[in-house]
Amino acid sequence: MIVLYYPRLTKPKNRRFPLSVLALAAVLEGRETYEIVDGNLEPDPDAAIRALCRNHRVELLAVSVMPGPQMVSAMHSCQTIRSEFPRVPIVWGGYFPSLYRDAALNASYVDFAVRGQGEITLLELIEGLRGKREFSTVAGLSYKSSDGSHRHNGERAMLGPDAFPWSPFHRLDVDKYLRPSYFGRRTAAHQASIGCPFQCRFCAIGVAFGNREKMESPARTEAILRHLVDSYGIDGVQFYDMNFFMREDHTVELMERLAPLGLRWWCEGRIDIVSRYSTATLKAIRKAGCTMIFYGAESGSDWVLREMNKGITTDETLEVAVRMAETGIIPEFSFVIGNPGDPRRDTRETISFIRRIKRLNPASEIILQHYTPVPQPKTMYGNVDGKVTFPSTPEGWATKKWFDFTVRVNPSMPWMKNSTRRLIDNFETVLACRWPTVQDIQAPEWSRKLLKLLGAWRYALRFYFFPFELRLAHDFIRLRRPKVESI
Ligand code: B12
């Protein structure tokens, strides 16, 4: 038996489909005996894995590991399972081992690390464990050789979603994943493409998946969602693609297919691509149920965007803000603030820019993140190579300093003065009160009004210093913060 394990990363009420293990389950279905253990659902996932190890011959514990809270859960579970069942091989896959392959393998309880797309690599690893293939022939695999050194095989060429079977949704208790959100009473998650062709110098996606994006055919996206509507009654979806919109003709066909499903949905889009779409296409996107689009706006300074290799301009961001207002889709602009060369200037210019966005389109949702670098094949954004030494073990990544770094909440970066860091956080607090997010569907109207009232004078006077009364009010009301929604 193969055990597919998705360690806990959210509060139970925020759980979503564990897409990575569903994708892996799709290629095991009908071929292998397997079980899915989801730490976001099981009250005691370690006990569930222990029971499987006791009652079956578990050939592999396959663990999906995103940096941050999920890495910490994975570390604890794997320590426990390794000490009780030392003969069960353990593989980690997902963004953590894709980015930090040696740190993953430095753990005594991790035998293999899978980088990038995992379906075929997993099947070939299983063959290797059964002695039917050499591990050295498995592309995308890292492992410990007999002398203890780490072997990193070549990269695996990525296949498009259509190359694989559908996710076996019936293997989950689907009802437990369809949570109420701003997008629907029963909101599902889907990823309709894989990879990203852009090479932004702060992002992890190219590092993990290379520089291509492969789209699912519109017919298949429609068929999967129709199945989820008909069999499970979904009425909303979050699309977790890196770029949901690429070629305009693809988008137009997909919108025609999605419209009859009557779903409300959220997705991630690129500012430059959407700014080039015709008004007719934007209307078709709205008509198909698109309610909110997440955009990486990243900075309010063009010199910063150039350094990031982002490929967008601030003018394009403003244009998208206006066009979204005209179309009736809420834009959710995310910023990565703190250019290492001049963090103060970047912060000040981005704050002014956000104020311009809010004037043009007050419905815009804003997410502010501190820049925390990801190791890159060339140089990291801000030329910070050599200024950051990443931890070399999962235990190192689990310390408070590096946990905060990963979730981008109050990270301590050597180029960032405390006063600038505080300015970002204070501005974020004032902004979140003056413009409370619409995405918290539980917050009563009075609490929104109260926050707006409290935040209004500070926002109007640009007085962001020490907004302790707003923090108190925010904590009391517990309004959701999209950035850290699910920790
Ligand atoms: C959905 C998502 C979330 C969801 C998780 C939803 C859930 N199911 O519970 C939420 C919102 C909770 C989330 C949170 C965070 N996320 Co997140 N998230 C994503 C997102 C958008 C999609 C991931 C996904 O489901 N993909 C679909 C599946 C099919 O793909 P996959 O996970 O890559 O899996 C494939 C391979 O990786 C591999 N694989 C994966 N696991 C395994 C296991 C084995 C054994 C094998 C063999 C292979 C394998 O095979 C799979 C199929 O090919 C990605 C960006 C992206 N589009 O990839 C960011 C992303 C993974 N998140 C990221 C981060 C940083 C976070 C946070 C830690 C920080 C933050 N502030 O965003 C928080 C954690 C805080 C918290 N607890 O909330 C980063 C990770 C890289 C990094 N910089 O460290 C990403 C890449 C975003 C980015 N551009 O920076 N996230």
PDB file of C-alpha atoms in Angstrom, residues 19-275:
ATOM      1  CA  LEU A  19      -4.908  19.150  -4.874  1.00  0.00           C
ATOM      2  CA  SER A  20      -1.383  17.766  -4.852  1.00  0.00           C
ATOM      3  CA  VAL A  21      -2.300  14.390  -3.347  1.00  0.00           C
ATOM      4  CA  LEU A  22      -5.422  14.229  -5.511  1.00  0.00           C
ATOM      5  CA  ALA A  23      -3.184  14.648  -8.581  1.00  0.00           C
ATOM      6  CA  LEU A  24      -0.949  11.829  -7.332  1.00  0.00           C
ATOM      7  CA  ALA A  25      -3.951   9.664  -6.448  1.00  0.00           C
ATOM      8  CA  ALA A  26      -5.189  10.069 -10.023  1.00  0.00           C
ATOM      9  CA  VAL A  27      -2.208   8.113 -11.377  1.00  0.00           C
ATOM     10  CA  LEU A  28      -2.376   5.471  -8.628  1.00  0.00           C
ATOM     11  CA  GLU A  29      -6.112   4.872  -9.044  1.00  0.00           C
ATOM     12  CA  GLY A  30      -6.810   1.428 -10.509  1.00  0.00           C
ATOM     13  CA  ARG A  31      -3.085   0.559 -10.429  1.00  0.00           C
ATOM     14  CA  GLU A  32      -2.030   0.559  -6.789  1.00  0.00           C
ATOM     15  CA  THR A  33      -3.613   0.125  -3.388  1.00  0.00           C
ATOM     16  CA  TYR A  34      -3.433   3.492  -1.686  1.00  0.00           C
ATOM     17  CA  GLU A  35      -4.982   5.622   1.056  1.00  0.00           C
ATOM     18  CA  ILE A  36      -5.153   9.393   1.459  1.00  0.00           C
ATOM     19  CA  VAL A  37      -4.601  10.869   4.914  1.00  0.00           C
ATOM     20  CA  ASP A  38      -5.410  14.583   5.109  1.00  0.00           C
ATOM     21  CA  GLY A  39      -4.126  16.303   8.242  1.00  0.00           C
ATOM     22  CA  ASN A  40      -6.608  19.114   7.680  1.00  0.00           C
ATOM     23  CA  LEU A  41      -9.432  16.636   8.144  1.00  0.00           C
ATOM     24  CA  GLU A  42      -8.149  13.890  10.450  1.00  0.00           C
ATOM     25  CA  PRO A  43      -8.100  14.924  14.101  1.00  0.00           C
ATOM     26  CA  ASP A  44      -4.998  12.747  14.635  1.00  0.00           C
ATOM     27  CA  PRO A  45      -3.286  12.081  11.286  1.00  0.00           C
ATOM     28  CA  ASP A  46      -0.289  10.362  12.896  1.00  0.00           C
ATOM     29  CA  ALA A  47      -2.629   7.815  14.497  1.00  0.00           C
ATOM     30  CA  ALA A  48      -4.293   7.256  11.105  1.00  0.00           C
ATOM     31  CA  ILE A  49      -0.903   6.633   9.432  1.00  0.00           C
ATOM     32  CA  ARG A  50       0.195   4.396  12.329  1.00  0.00           C
ATOM     33  CA  ALA A  51      -2.962   2.299  11.945  1.00  0.00           C
ATOM     34  CA  LEU A  52      -2.286   1.900   8.210  1.00  0.00           C
ATOM     35  CA  CYS A  53       1.329   0.878   8.899  1.00  0.00           C
ATOM     36  CA  ARG A  54       0.186  -1.678  11.466  1.00  0.00           C
ATOM     37  CA  ASN A  55      -2.546  -3.217   9.352  1.00  0.00           C
ATOM     38  CA  HIS A  56      -0.985  -3.133   5.876  1.00  0.00           C
ATOM     39  CA  ARG A  57       2.374  -3.498   4.233  1.00  0.00           C
ATOM     40  CA  VAL A  58       3.049   0.158   3.593  1.00  0.00           C
ATOM     41  CA  GLU A  59       5.589   0.388   0.777  1.00  0.00           C
ATOM     42  CA  LEU A  60       5.879   4.163   0.817  1.00  0.00           C
ATOM     43  CA  LEU A  61       4.750   7.143   2.853  1.00  0.00           C
ATOM     44  CA  ALA A  62       4.412   9.913   0.247  1.00  0.00           C
ATOM     45  CA  VAL A  63       4.171  13.333   1.864  1.00  0.00           C
ATOM     46  CA  SER A  64       3.194  16.634   0.222  1.00  0.00           C
ATOM     47  CA  VAL A  65       5.129  19.521   1.721  1.00  0.00           C
ATOM     48  CA  MET A  66       4.582  23.251   1.160  1.00  0.00           C
ATOM     49  CA  PRO A  67       6.970  25.550   3.058  1.00  0.00           C
ATOM     50  CA  GLY A  68       5.568  26.985   6.309  1.00  0.00           C
ATOM     51  CA  PRO A  69       2.961  25.352   8.535  1.00  0.00           C
ATOM     52  CA  GLN A  70       2.721  22.257   6.367  1.00  0.00           C
ATOM     53  CA  MET A  71       6.476  21.644   6.559  1.00  0.00           C
ATOM     54  CA  VAL A  72       6.298  21.806  10.356  1.00  0.00           C
ATOM     55  CA  SER A  73       3.433  19.282  10.461  1.00  0.00           C
ATOM     56  CA  ALA A  74       5.246  17.007   7.988  1.00  0.00           C
ATOM     57  CA  MET A  75       8.424  17.126  10.076  1.00  0.00           C
ATOM     58  CA  HIS A  76       6.659  16.094  13.305  1.00  0.00           C
ATOM     59  CA  SER A  77       4.662  13.304  11.673  1.00  0.00           C
ATOM     60  CA  CYS A  78       7.644  11.862   9.821  1.00  0.00           C
ATOM     61  CA  GLN A  79       9.799  11.910  12.966  1.00  0.00           C
ATOM     62  CA  THR A  80       7.089   9.885  14.740  1.00  0.00           C
ATOM     63  CA  ILE A  81       6.484   7.411  11.924  1.00  0.00           C
ATOM     64  CA  ARG A  82      10.197   6.877  11.317  1.00  0.00           C
ATOM     65  CA  SER A  83      10.828   6.061  14.984  1.00  0.00           C
ATOM     66  CA  GLU A  84       7.939   3.566  15.122  1.00  0.00           C
ATOM     67  CA  PHE A  85       8.166   2.109  11.611  1.00  0.00           C
ATOM     68  CA  PRO A  86      11.792   2.566  10.555  1.00  0.00           C
ATOM     69  CA  ARG A  87      11.414   0.317   7.507  1.00  0.00           C
ATOM     70  CA  VAL A  88       8.718   2.419   5.807  1.00  0.00           C
ATOM     71  CA  PRO A  89      10.431   4.573   3.128  1.00  0.00           C
ATOM     72  CA  ILE A  90       9.447   8.240   3.194  1.00  0.00           C
ATOM     73  CA  VAL A  91       9.357  10.615   0.208  1.00  0.00           C
ATOM     74  CA  TRP A  92       8.676  14.332   0.362  1.00  0.00           C
ATOM     75  CA  GLY A  93       7.317  16.143  -2.709  1.00  0.00           C
ATOM     76  CA  GLY A  94       5.928  19.618  -3.370  1.00  0.00           C
ATOM     77  CA  TYR A  95       7.384  23.113  -3.088  1.00  0.00           C
ATOM     78  CA  PHE A  96       9.522  22.517   0.025  1.00  0.00           C
ATOM     79  CA  PRO A  97      11.719  19.744  -1.416  1.00  0.00           C
ATOM     80  CA  SER A  98      11.588  21.378  -4.870  1.00  0.00           C
ATOM     81  CA  LEU A  99      13.165  24.540  -3.456  1.00  0.00           C
ATOM     82  CA  TYR A 100      15.246  23.097  -0.619  1.00  0.00           C
ATOM     83  CA  ARG A 101      16.173  19.607  -1.833  1.00  0.00           C
ATOM     84  CA  ASP A 102      19.255  19.239   0.403  1.00  0.00           C
ATOM     85  CA  ALA A 103      17.481  20.541   3.498  1.00  0.00           C
ATOM     86  CA  ALA A 104      14.780  17.906   2.936  1.00  0.00           C
ATOM     87  CA  LEU A 105      17.313  15.104   2.474  1.00  0.00           C
ATOM     88  CA  ASN A 106      19.325  16.234   5.508  1.00  0.00           C
ATOM     89  CA  ALA A 107      16.447  14.948   7.638  1.00  0.00           C
ATOM     90  CA  SER A 108      17.073  11.394   8.809  1.00  0.00           C
ATOM     91  CA  TYR A 109      13.374  10.669   8.229  1.00  0.00           C
ATOM     92  CA  VAL A 110      13.323  11.710   4.542  1.00  0.00           C
ATOM     93  CA  ASP A 111      14.704   9.161   2.086  1.00  0.00           C
ATOM     94  CA  PHE A 112      13.633  10.721  -1.221  1.00  0.00           C
ATOM     95  CA  ALA A 113      12.713  14.203  -2.413  1.00  0.00           C
ATOM     96  CA  VAL A 114      10.642  14.766  -5.541  1.00  0.00           C
ATOM     97  CA  ARG A 115      11.125  18.067  -7.359  1.00  0.00           C
ATOM     98  CA  GLY A 116       8.503  19.682  -9.580  1.00  0.00           C
ATOM     99  CA  GLN A 117       5.660  17.760 -11.175  1.00  0.00           C
ATOM    100  CA  GLY A 118       5.189  14.539  -9.257  1.00  0.00           C
ATOM    101  CA  GLU A 119       2.879  12.064 -10.977  1.00  0.00           C
ATOM    102  CA  ILE A 120       5.317  10.117 -13.169  1.00  0.00           C
ATOM    103  CA  THR A 121       8.195  10.541 -10.721  1.00  0.00           C
ATOM    104  CA  LEU A 122       6.095   8.861  -8.032  1.00  0.00           C
ATOM    105  CA  LEU A 123       5.240   5.908 -10.297  1.00  0.00           C
ATOM    106  CA  GLU A 124       8.899   5.470 -11.237  1.00  0.00           C
ATOM    107  CA  LEU A 125      10.004   5.758  -7.618  1.00  0.00           C
ATOM    108  CA  ILE A 126       7.604   2.937  -6.699  1.00  0.00           C
ATOM    109  CA  GLU A 127       9.164   0.829  -9.471  1.00  0.00           C
ATOM    110  CA  GLY A 128      12.583   1.650  -8.011  1.00  0.00           C
ATOM    111  CA  LEU A 129      11.510   0.556  -4.526  1.00  0.00           C
ATOM    112  CA  ARG A 130      10.338  -2.733  -6.017  1.00  0.00           C
ATOM    113  CA  GLY A 131      13.749  -3.238  -7.611  1.00  0.00           C
ATOM    114  CA  LYS A 132      12.416  -2.794 -11.150  1.00  0.00           C
ATOM    115  CA  ARG A 133      14.420   0.325 -11.969  1.00  0.00           C
ATOM    116  CA  GLU A 134      17.522   2.185 -10.818  1.00  0.00           C
ATOM    117  CA  PHE A 135      16.792   5.330  -8.790  1.00  0.00           C
ATOM    118  CA  SER A 136      19.396   7.102 -10.914  1.00  0.00           C
ATOM    119  CA  THR A 137      17.029   6.816 -13.913  1.00  0.00           C
ATOM    120  CA  VAL A 138      14.124   8.651 -12.258  1.00  0.00           C
ATOM    121  CA  ALA A 139      14.043  12.266 -13.514  1.00  0.00           C
ATOM    122  CA  GLY A 140      13.058  14.826 -10.878  1.00  0.00           C
ATOM    123  CA  LEU A 141      14.184  12.581  -8.006  1.00  0.00           C
ATOM    124  CA  SER A 142      16.736  13.423  -5.293  1.00  0.00           C
ATOM    125  CA  TYR A 143      17.877  10.721  -2.900  1.00  0.00           C
ATOM    126  CA  LYS A 144      20.594   9.578  -0.549  1.00  0.00           C
ATOM    127  CA  SER A 145      23.099   7.217  -2.088  1.00  0.00           C
ATOM    128  CA  SER A 146      24.658   4.359  -0.091  1.00  0.00           C
ATOM    129  CA  ASP A 147      27.562   6.574   1.097  1.00  0.00           C
ATOM    130  CA  GLY A 148      25.056   9.099   2.456  1.00  0.00           C
ATOM    131  CA  SER A 149      25.751  11.774  -0.177  1.00  0.00           C
ATOM    132  CA  HIS A 150      22.840  13.409  -1.967  1.00  0.00           C
ATOM    133  CA  ARG A 151      22.114  12.513  -5.583  1.00  0.00           C
ATOM    134  CA  HIS A 152      20.034  14.926  -7.645  1.00  0.00           C
ATOM    135  CA  ASN A 153      18.824  13.438 -10.920  1.00  0.00           C
ATOM    136  CA  GLY A 154      18.084  15.705 -13.911  1.00  0.00           C
ATOM    137  CA  GLU A 155      14.892  17.716 -14.172  1.00  0.00           C
ATOM    138  CA  ARG A 156      11.677  16.084 -15.329  1.00  0.00           C
ATOM    139  CA  ALA A 157      10.023  17.534 -18.431  1.00  0.00           C
ATOM    140  CA  MET A 158       6.585  18.759 -17.446  1.00  0.00           C
ATOM    141  CA  LEU A 159       3.422  17.302 -18.982  1.00  0.00           C
ATOM    142  CA  GLY A 160       0.149  19.189 -19.361  1.00  0.00           C
ATOM    143  CA  PRO A 161      -2.846  18.393 -17.115  1.00  0.00           C
ATOM    144  CA  ASP A 162      -4.590  16.503 -19.974  1.00  0.00           C
ATOM    145  CA  ALA A 163      -1.829  13.863 -19.892  1.00  0.00           C
ATOM    146  CA  PHE A 164      -3.181  12.574 -16.568  1.00  0.00           C
ATOM    147  CA  PRO A 165      -6.498  11.103 -15.438  1.00  0.00           C
ATOM    148  CA  TRP A 166      -8.975  13.219 -13.448  1.00  0.00           C
ATOM    149  CA  SER A 167      -8.638  13.472  -9.695  1.00  0.00           C
ATOM    150  CA  PRO A 168     -10.477  10.601  -7.969  1.00  0.00           C
ATOM    151  CA  PHE A 169     -12.785  12.892  -5.960  1.00  0.00           C
ATOM    152  CA  HIS A 170     -14.749   9.875  -4.715  1.00  0.00           C
ATOM    153  CA  ARG A 171     -11.736   8.967  -2.559  1.00  0.00           C
ATOM    154  CA  LEU A 172     -12.386  12.065  -0.416  1.00  0.00           C
ATOM    155  CA  ASP A 173     -15.284  12.953   1.817  1.00  0.00           C
ATOM    156  CA  VAL A 174     -16.002  15.793  -0.621  1.00  0.00           C
ATOM    157  CA  ASP A 175     -18.702  17.474   1.487  1.00  0.00           C
ATOM    158  CA  LYS A 176     -16.121  18.250   4.150  1.00  0.00           C
ATOM    159  CA  TYR A 177     -14.088  20.315   1.680  1.00  0.00           C
ATOM    160  CA  LEU A 178     -16.836  22.471   0.209  1.00  0.00           C
ATOM    161  CA  ARG A 179     -16.607  25.411   2.554  1.00  0.00           C
ATOM    162  CA  PRO A 180     -18.618  28.622   2.444  1.00  0.00           C
ATOM    163  CA  SER A 181     -16.658  31.568   1.085  1.00  0.00           C
ATOM    164  CA  TYR A 182     -17.233  34.888  -0.632  1.00  0.00           C
ATOM    165  CA  PHE A 183     -17.479  32.869  -3.844  1.00  0.00           C
ATOM    166  CA  GLY A 184     -20.094  30.340  -2.866  1.00  0.00           C
ATOM    167  CA  ARG A 185     -21.716  28.270  -0.143  1.00  0.00           C
ATOM    168  CA  ARG A 186     -19.917  25.198  -1.438  1.00  0.00           C
ATOM    169  CA  THR A 187     -16.569  26.378  -2.786  1.00  0.00           C
ATOM    170  CA  ALA A 188     -14.239  23.924  -4.513  1.00  0.00           C
ATOM    171  CA  ALA A 189     -10.639  24.326  -5.730  1.00  0.00           C
ATOM    172  CA  HIS A 190      -9.168  23.435  -9.097  1.00  0.00           C
ATOM    173  CA  GLN A 191      -5.937  24.034 -10.989  1.00  0.00           C
ATOM    174  CA  ALA A 192      -6.457  24.252 -14.758  1.00  0.00           C
ATOM    175  CA  SER A 193      -2.807  24.609 -15.813  1.00  0.00           C
ATOM    176  CA  ILE A 194       0.649  23.914 -14.491  1.00  0.00           C
ATOM    177  CA  GLY A 195       3.855  25.966 -14.528  1.00  0.00           C
ATOM    178  CA  CYS A 196       4.558  29.587 -15.442  1.00  0.00           C
ATOM    179  CA  PRO A 197       6.578  30.927 -18.394  1.00  0.00           C
ATOM    180  CA  PHE A 198       7.604  34.143 -16.627  1.00  0.00           C
ATOM    181  CA  GLN A 199      10.861  34.414 -14.717  1.00  0.00           C
ATOM    182  CA  CYS A 200      10.186  36.815 -11.851  1.00  0.00           C
ATOM    183  CA  ARG A 201      13.281  36.898  -9.689  1.00  0.00           C
ATOM    184  CA  PHE A 202      11.458  36.631  -6.353  1.00  0.00           C
ATOM    185  CA  CYS A 203       9.076  33.773  -7.150  1.00  0.00           C
ATOM    186  CA  ALA A 204       9.291  30.063  -6.398  1.00  0.00           C
ATOM    187  CA  ILE A 205       7.249  28.722  -9.264  1.00  0.00           C
ATOM    188  CA  GLY A 206       9.879  28.826 -12.016  1.00  0.00           C
ATOM    189  CA  VAL A 207      12.394  27.277  -9.623  1.00  0.00           C
ATOM    190  CA  ALA A 208      10.088  24.334  -8.965  1.00  0.00           C
ATOM    191  CA  PHE A 209       8.517  23.893 -12.403  1.00  0.00           C
ATOM    192  CA  GLY A 210      10.831  25.470 -15.003  1.00  0.00           C
ATOM    193  CA  ASN A 211       9.726  28.126 -17.462  1.00  0.00           C
ATOM    194  CA  ARG A 212       6.723  26.724 -19.282  1.00  0.00           C
ATOM    195  CA  GLU A 213       3.019  26.730 -18.611  1.00  0.00           C
ATOM    196  CA  LYS A 214       0.763  23.977 -19.874  1.00  0.00           C
ATOM    197  CA  MET A 215      -2.968  24.561 -19.930  1.00  0.00           C
ATOM    198  CA  GLU A 216      -5.758  22.057 -19.431  1.00  0.00           C
ATOM    199  CA  SER A 217      -8.086  21.920 -22.440  1.00  0.00           C
ATOM    200  CA  PRO A 218     -11.205  24.050 -21.858  1.00  0.00           C
ATOM    201  CA  ALA A 219     -13.369  20.970 -22.542  1.00  0.00           C
ATOM    202  CA  ARG A 220     -11.731  19.065 -19.684  1.00  0.00           C
ATOM    203  CA  THR A 221     -11.942  21.989 -17.241  1.00  0.00           C
ATOM    204  CA  GLU A 222     -15.627  22.257 -18.052  1.00  0.00           C
ATOM    205  CA  ALA A 223     -16.188  18.502 -17.684  1.00  0.00           C
ATOM    206  CA  ILE A 224     -14.460  18.350 -14.266  1.00  0.00           C
ATOM    207  CA  LEU A 225     -16.377  21.323 -12.915  1.00  0.00           C
ATOM    208  CA  ARG A 226     -19.646  20.038 -14.337  1.00  0.00           C
ATOM    209  CA  HIS A 227     -19.012  16.768 -12.495  1.00  0.00           C
ATOM    210  CA  LEU A 228     -18.398  18.695  -9.262  1.00  0.00           C
ATOM    211  CA  VAL A 229     -21.604  20.691  -9.813  1.00  0.00           C
ATOM    212  CA  ASP A 230     -23.747  17.675 -10.669  1.00  0.00           C
ATOM    213  CA  SER A 231     -22.363  15.223  -8.111  1.00  0.00           C
ATOM    214  CA  TYR A 232     -21.500  17.490  -5.201  1.00  0.00           C
ATOM    215  CA  GLY A 233     -23.445  20.704  -5.747  1.00  0.00           C
ATOM    216  CA  ILE A 234     -20.515  23.115  -5.839  1.00  0.00           C
ATOM    217  CA  ASP A 235     -21.443  26.733  -6.525  1.00  0.00           C
ATOM    218  CA  GLY A 236     -18.054  28.435  -6.299  1.00  0.00           C
ATOM    219  CA  VAL A 237     -14.439  27.682  -7.273  1.00  0.00           C
ATOM    220  CA  GLN A 238     -10.977  28.972  -6.543  1.00  0.00           C
ATOM    221  CA  PHE A 239      -8.632  28.367  -9.473  1.00  0.00           C
ATOM    222  CA  TYR A 240      -5.116  27.914  -8.134  1.00  0.00           C
ATOM    223  CA  ASP A 241      -3.269  28.290 -11.457  1.00  0.00           C
ATOM    224  CA  MET A 242      -0.228  30.520 -11.496  1.00  0.00           C
ATOM    225  CA  ASN A 243      -1.797  32.239 -14.539  1.00  0.00           C
ATOM    226  CA  PHE A 244      -5.393  31.328 -15.263  1.00  0.00           C
ATOM    227  CA  PHE A 245      -5.500  33.624 -18.302  1.00  0.00           C
ATOM    228  CA  MET A 246      -2.955  33.210 -21.072  1.00  0.00           C
ATOM    229  CA  ARG A 247      -3.942  33.131 -24.757  1.00  0.00           C
ATOM    230  CA  GLU A 248      -7.074  35.194 -25.371  1.00  0.00           C
ATOM    231  CA  ASP A 249      -8.680  32.605 -27.689  1.00  0.00           C
ATOM    232  CA  HIS A 250      -8.226  29.921 -25.004  1.00  0.00           C
ATOM    233  CA  THR A 251      -9.829  32.226 -22.440  1.00  0.00           C
ATOM    234  CA  VAL A 252     -12.774  33.014 -24.711  1.00  0.00           C
ATOM    235  CA  GLU A 253     -13.503  29.317 -25.287  1.00  0.00           C
ATOM    236  CA  LEU A 254     -13.139  28.512 -21.579  1.00  0.00           C
ATOM    237  CA  MET A 255     -15.503  31.342 -20.612  1.00  0.00           C
ATOM    238  CA  GLU A 256     -18.145  30.100 -23.046  1.00  0.00           C
ATOM    239  CA  ARG A 257     -17.916  26.682 -21.445  1.00  0.00           C
ATOM    240  CA  LEU A 258     -17.912  27.925 -17.837  1.00  0.00           C
ATOM    241  CA  ALA A 259     -20.803  30.394 -18.154  1.00  0.00           C
ATOM    242  CA  PRO A 260     -23.620  27.773 -18.184  1.00  0.00           C
ATOM    243  CA  LEU A 261     -22.304  26.225 -14.945  1.00  0.00           C
ATOM    244  CA  GLY A 262     -23.440  29.275 -12.954  1.00  0.00           C
ATOM    245  CA  LEU A 263     -20.393  29.311 -10.675  1.00  0.00           C
ATOM    246  CA  ARG A 264     -18.820  32.298  -8.910  1.00  0.00           C
ATOM    247  CA  TRP A 265     -15.077  32.085  -8.983  1.00  0.00           C
ATOM    248  CA  TRP A 266     -11.641  33.485  -8.096  1.00  0.00           C
ATOM    249  CA  CYS A 267      -8.425  33.058 -10.034  1.00  0.00           C
ATOM    250  CA  GLU A 268      -4.925  34.466 -10.479  1.00  0.00           C
ATOM    251  CA  GLY A 269      -4.149  36.579 -13.547  1.00  0.00           C
ATOM    252  CA  ARG A 270      -1.281  38.640 -14.927  1.00  0.00           C
ATOM    253  CA  ILE A 271      -1.687  42.375 -15.247  1.00  0.00           C
ATOM    254  CA  ASP A 272       0.036  42.679 -18.638  1.00  0.00           C
ATOM    255  CA  ILE A 273      -1.989  39.846 -20.168  1.00  0.00           C
ATOM    256  CA  VAL A 274      -5.375  40.990 -18.890  1.00  0.00           C
ATOM    257  CA  SER A 275      -4.633  44.621 -19.792  1.00  0.00           C
TER     258      SER A 275
END
